[in-house]
Coordinates of C-alpha atoms in Angstrom, one line a residue:
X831 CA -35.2 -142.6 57.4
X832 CA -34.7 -142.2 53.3
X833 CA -37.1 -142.4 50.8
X834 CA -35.8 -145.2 47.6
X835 CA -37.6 -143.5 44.7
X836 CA -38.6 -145.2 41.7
X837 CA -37.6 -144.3 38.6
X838 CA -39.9 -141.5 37.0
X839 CA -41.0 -141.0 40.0
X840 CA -44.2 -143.3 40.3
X841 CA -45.7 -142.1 37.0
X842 CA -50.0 -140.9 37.4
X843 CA -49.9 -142.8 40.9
X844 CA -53.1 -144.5 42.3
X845 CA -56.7 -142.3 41.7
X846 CA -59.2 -142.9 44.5
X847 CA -62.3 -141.7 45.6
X848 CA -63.3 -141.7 49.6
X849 CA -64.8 -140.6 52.2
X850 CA -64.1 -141.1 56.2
X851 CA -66.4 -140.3 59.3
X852 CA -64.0 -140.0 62.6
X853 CA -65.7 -140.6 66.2
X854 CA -64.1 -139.5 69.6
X855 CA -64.0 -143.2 72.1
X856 CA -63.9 -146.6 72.5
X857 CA -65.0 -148.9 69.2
X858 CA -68.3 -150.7 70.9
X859 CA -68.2 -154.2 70.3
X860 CA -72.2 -153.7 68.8
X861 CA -70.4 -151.9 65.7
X862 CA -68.0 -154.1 65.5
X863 CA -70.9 -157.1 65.4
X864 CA -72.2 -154.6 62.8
X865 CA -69.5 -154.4 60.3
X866 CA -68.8 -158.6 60.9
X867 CA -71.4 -159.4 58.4
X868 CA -69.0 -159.0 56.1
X869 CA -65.5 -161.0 55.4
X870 CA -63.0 -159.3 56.9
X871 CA -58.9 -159.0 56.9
X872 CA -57.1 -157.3 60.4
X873 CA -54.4 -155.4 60.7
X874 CA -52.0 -153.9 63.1
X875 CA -49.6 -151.1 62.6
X876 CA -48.3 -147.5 63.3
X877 CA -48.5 -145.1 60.9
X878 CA -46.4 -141.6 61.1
X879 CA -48.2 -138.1 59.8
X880 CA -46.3 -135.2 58.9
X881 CA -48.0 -132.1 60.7
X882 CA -45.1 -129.3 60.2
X883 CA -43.9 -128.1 57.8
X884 CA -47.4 -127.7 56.8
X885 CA -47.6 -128.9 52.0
X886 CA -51.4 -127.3 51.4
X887 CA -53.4 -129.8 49.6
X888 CA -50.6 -132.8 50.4
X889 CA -51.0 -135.5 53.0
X890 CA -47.7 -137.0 53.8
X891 CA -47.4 -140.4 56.1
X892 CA -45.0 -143.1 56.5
X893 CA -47.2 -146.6 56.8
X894 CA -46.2 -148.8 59.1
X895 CA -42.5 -147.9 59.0
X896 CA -42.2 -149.7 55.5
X897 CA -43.4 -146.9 53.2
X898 CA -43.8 -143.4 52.3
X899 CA -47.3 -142.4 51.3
X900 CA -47.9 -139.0 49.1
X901 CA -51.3 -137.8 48.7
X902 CA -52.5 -134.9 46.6
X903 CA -56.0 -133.8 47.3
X904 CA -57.7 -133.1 43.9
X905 CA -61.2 -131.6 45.2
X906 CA -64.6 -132.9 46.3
X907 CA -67.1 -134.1 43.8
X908 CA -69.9 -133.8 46.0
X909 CA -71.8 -135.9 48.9
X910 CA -72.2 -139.2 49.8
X911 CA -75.7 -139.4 51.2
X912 CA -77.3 -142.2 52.4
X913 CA -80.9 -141.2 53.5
X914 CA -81.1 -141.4 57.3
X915 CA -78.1 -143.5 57.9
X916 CA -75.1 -141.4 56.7
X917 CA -74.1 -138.4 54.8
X918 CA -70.1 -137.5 54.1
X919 CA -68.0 -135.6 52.0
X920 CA -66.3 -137.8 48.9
X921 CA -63.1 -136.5 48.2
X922 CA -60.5 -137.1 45.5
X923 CA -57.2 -138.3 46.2
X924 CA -53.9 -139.4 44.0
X925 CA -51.3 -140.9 46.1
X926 CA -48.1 -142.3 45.2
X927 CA -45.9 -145.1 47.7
X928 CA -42.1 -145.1 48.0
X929 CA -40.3 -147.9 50.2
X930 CA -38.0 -146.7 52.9
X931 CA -35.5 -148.1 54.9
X932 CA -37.5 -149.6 58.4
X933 CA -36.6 -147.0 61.5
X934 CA -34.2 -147.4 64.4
X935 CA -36.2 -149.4 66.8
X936 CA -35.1 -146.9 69.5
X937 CA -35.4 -143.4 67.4
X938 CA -38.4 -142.5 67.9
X939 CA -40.7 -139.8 66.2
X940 CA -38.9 -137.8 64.4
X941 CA -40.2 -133.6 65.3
X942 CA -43.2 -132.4 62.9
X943 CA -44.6 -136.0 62.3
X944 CA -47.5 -137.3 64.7
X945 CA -48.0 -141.4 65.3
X946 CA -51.1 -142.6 65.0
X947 CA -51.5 -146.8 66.1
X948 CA -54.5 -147.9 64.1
X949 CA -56.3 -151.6 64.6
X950 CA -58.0 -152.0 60.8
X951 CA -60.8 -154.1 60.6
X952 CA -61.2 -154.1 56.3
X953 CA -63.9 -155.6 53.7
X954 CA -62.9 -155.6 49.8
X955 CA -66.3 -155.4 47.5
X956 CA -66.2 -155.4 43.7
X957 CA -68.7 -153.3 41.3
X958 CA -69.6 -156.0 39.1
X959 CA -72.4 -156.3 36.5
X960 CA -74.0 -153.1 38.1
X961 CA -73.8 -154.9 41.6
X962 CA -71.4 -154.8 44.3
X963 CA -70.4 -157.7 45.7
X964 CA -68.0 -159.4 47.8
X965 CA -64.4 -158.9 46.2
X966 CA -64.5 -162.7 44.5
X967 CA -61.7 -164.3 42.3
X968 CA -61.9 -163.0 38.6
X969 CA -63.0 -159.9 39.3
X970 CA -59.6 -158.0 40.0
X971 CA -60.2 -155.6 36.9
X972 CA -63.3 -154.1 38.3
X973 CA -63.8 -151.1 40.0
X974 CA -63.2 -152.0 43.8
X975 CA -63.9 -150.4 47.0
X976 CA -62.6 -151.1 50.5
X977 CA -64.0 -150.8 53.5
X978 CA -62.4 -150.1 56.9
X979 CA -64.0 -149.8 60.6
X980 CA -60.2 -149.1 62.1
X981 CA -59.6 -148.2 66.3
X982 CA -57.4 -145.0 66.3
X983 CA -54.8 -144.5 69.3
X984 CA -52.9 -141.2 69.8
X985 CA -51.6 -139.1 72.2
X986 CA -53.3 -141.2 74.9
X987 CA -56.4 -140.9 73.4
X988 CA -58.9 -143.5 71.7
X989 CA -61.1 -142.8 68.4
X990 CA -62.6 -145.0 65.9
X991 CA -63.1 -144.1 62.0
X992 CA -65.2 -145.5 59.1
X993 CA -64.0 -145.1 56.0
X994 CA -64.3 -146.1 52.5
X995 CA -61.8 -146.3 49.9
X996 CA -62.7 -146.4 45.4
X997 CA -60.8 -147.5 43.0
X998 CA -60.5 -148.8 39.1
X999 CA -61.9 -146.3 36.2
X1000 CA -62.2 -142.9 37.1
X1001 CA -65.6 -142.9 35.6
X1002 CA -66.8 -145.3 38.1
X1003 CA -65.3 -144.4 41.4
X1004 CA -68.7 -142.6 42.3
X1005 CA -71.3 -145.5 41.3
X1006 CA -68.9 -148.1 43.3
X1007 CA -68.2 -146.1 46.4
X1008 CA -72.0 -145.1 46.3
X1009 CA -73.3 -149.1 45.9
X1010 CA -70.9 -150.1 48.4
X1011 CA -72.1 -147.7 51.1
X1012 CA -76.3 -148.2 50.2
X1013 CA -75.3 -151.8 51.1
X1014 CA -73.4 -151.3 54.3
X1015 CA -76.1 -148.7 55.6
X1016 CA -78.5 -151.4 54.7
X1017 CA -78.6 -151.7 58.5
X1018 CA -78.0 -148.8 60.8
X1019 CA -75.2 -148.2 62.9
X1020 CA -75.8 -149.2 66.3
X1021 CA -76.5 -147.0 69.4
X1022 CA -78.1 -144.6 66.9
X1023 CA -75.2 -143.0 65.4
X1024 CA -75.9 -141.3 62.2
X1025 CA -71.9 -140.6 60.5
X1026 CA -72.7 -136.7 59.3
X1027 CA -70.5 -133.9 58.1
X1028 CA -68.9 -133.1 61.3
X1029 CA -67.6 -136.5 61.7
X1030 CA -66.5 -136.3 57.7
X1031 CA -63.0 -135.6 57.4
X1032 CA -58.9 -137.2 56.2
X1033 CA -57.1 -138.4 58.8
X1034 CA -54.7 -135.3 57.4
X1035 CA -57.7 -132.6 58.1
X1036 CA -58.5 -134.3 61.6
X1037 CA -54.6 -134.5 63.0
X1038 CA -54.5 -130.8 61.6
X1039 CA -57.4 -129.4 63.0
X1040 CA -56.3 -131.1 66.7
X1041 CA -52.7 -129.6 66.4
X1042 CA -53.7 -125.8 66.4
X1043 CA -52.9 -123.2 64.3
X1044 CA -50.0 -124.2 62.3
X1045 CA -51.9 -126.2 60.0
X1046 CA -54.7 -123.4 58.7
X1047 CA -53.2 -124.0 55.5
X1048 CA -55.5 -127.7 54.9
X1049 CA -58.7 -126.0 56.4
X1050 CA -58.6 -123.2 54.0
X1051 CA -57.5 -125.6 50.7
X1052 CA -60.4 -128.3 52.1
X1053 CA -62.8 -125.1 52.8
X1054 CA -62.6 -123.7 49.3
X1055 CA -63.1 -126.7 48.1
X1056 CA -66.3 -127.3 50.3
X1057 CA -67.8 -123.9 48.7
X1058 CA -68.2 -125.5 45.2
X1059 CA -70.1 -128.6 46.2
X1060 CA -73.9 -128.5 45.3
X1061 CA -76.2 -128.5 47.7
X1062 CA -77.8 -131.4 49.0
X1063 CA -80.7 -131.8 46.6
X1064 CA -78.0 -130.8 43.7
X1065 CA -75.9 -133.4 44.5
X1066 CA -78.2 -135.9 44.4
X1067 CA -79.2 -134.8 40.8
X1068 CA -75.4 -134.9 39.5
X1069 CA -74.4 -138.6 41.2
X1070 CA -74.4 -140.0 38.2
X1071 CA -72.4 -138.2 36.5
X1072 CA -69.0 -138.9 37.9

C-alpha cells in the first residue's frame, strides 16, 4: 500500500480537541436508545493501527483502506468534567490525511499494524450564538463538534467507545466540546455508568497499552503530559480560558 502525498505536504493539517472513554463488551441497546435522541449518520468500516515501530507522540492509521491518517499529539489542556455524569481527559490532536491506493483484497494485515472493525453511530452539533445545537445548514463556519458512540471489534473481542471530536477556531475548541458534552450528559448513561479517567484514553493509547511492552514509548509521552494538568478544582477555574 503507498501513500500519494500532496504537495507541501498537507500544510498546518486539521487542529482538534477530544476526548474518548473506551468500555470492555457488548454496546447495550439502552445506550444506544440513549444516544438516539439525537440525528444520527452510521458507518461501517475497518481501520488499520500501526503498533510497531513504535513514533512517540504519533498515531498512525490507515481508515477504511482509502486513507492514511497522521496524528501528532500536542498535549492535554485539562479535564472534561461533567458533574456526576462524566469526567475525561481532553487532548489536543493535529492530524493530516493522505489517499492511498485501496489493499489487495487477499493481503491481509500487513506485520506491526493492528485492525480494528468499528460500527460508528455519529451526531454533528454546531456552537452557535453561545449555544450548541444540532449541526443545521448555514452554520458550516462555526466551531463544530462530533459525536460518536462506535462498537469496537478486535482480536475476537467486543468494546464500545464514546468519544467526542472539536473543531473550527482554536480559541473555541474548549467552550464547543464542553457545551456539547453538558448537553449529552443532560441524561445519564444507562445502567449507571459514569465514563471516568480509566475509561479516558486514544484508540492509539488503548491498542498500546493491550499490546505489552513495546509501546511504553506513548504511556510515558501521554504520562508526562498528564503531570501538568491542574487538578480538578484548577481546571475548573481555567475552562475558559482555552
Amino acid at each position: 500500500m503507498t501513500a500519494e502525498l500532496p504537495e507541501g505536504l498537507a500544510g498546518e493539517g486539521l487542529r482538534s480537541l477530544e476526548v474518548r472513554w473506551i468500555f470492555p463488551g457488548r454496546l447495550k441497546t439502552a445506550v444506544i436508545g440513549w444516544f438516539g435522541r439525537f440525528p444520527i449518520g452510521t458507518e461501517s468500516r475497518e481501520d488499520s493501527y500501526l503498533l510497531d515501530p513504535r513514533l512517540p507522540g504519533l498515531s498512525v492509521k490507515v481508515r477504511g483502506g482509502r486513507s492514511l491518517d497522521v496524528k501528532m499529539y500536542h498535549g492535554s489542556p485539562g479535564l472534561l468534567e461533567v458533574a456526576g455524569r462524566a469526567r475525561g481527559r481532553m487532548e489536543s490532536w493535529q492530524k493530516w490525511s493522505f489517499p492511498v491506493s485501496p489493499p489487495d483484497q487477499y493481503s491481509g494485515c500487513p506485520a506491526g499494524w493492528q485492525p480494528l472493525r468499528k460500527r460508528r453511530r455519529i451526531s454533528h452539533f454546531s456552537l452557535a450564538g453561545g449555544h450548541i445545537v444540532a449541526r443545521a445548514s448555514g452554520l458550516d463556519q462555526e466551531p463544530q463538534c462530533n459525536v460518536e458512540l462506535t462498537e469496537v471489534s478486535t482480536i475476537g473481542q467486543d468494546w464500545w467507545t464514546l468519544g467526542f471530536e472539536a473543531s473550527g477556531p482554536a480559541d473555541l475548541l474548549r467552550s464547543a466540546l464542553e457545551a456539547t458534552a453538558q448537553l449529552l450528559f443532560d441524561r445519564p448513561l444507562p445502567g449507571g455508568t459514569e465514563p471516568g479517567l480509566d475509561e479516558s484514553k486514544s484508540y492509539m493509547l488503548w491498542l498500546s497499552q493491550r499490546s505489552g511492552p513495546k509501546t511504553e514509548a506513548f504511556d510515558v509521552q501521554r504520562s508526562v503530559s498528564d503531570s501538568l494538568l491542574p487538578a480538578s478544582g484548577e481546571a475548573d477555574e481555567h475552562r475558559s480560558e482555552d
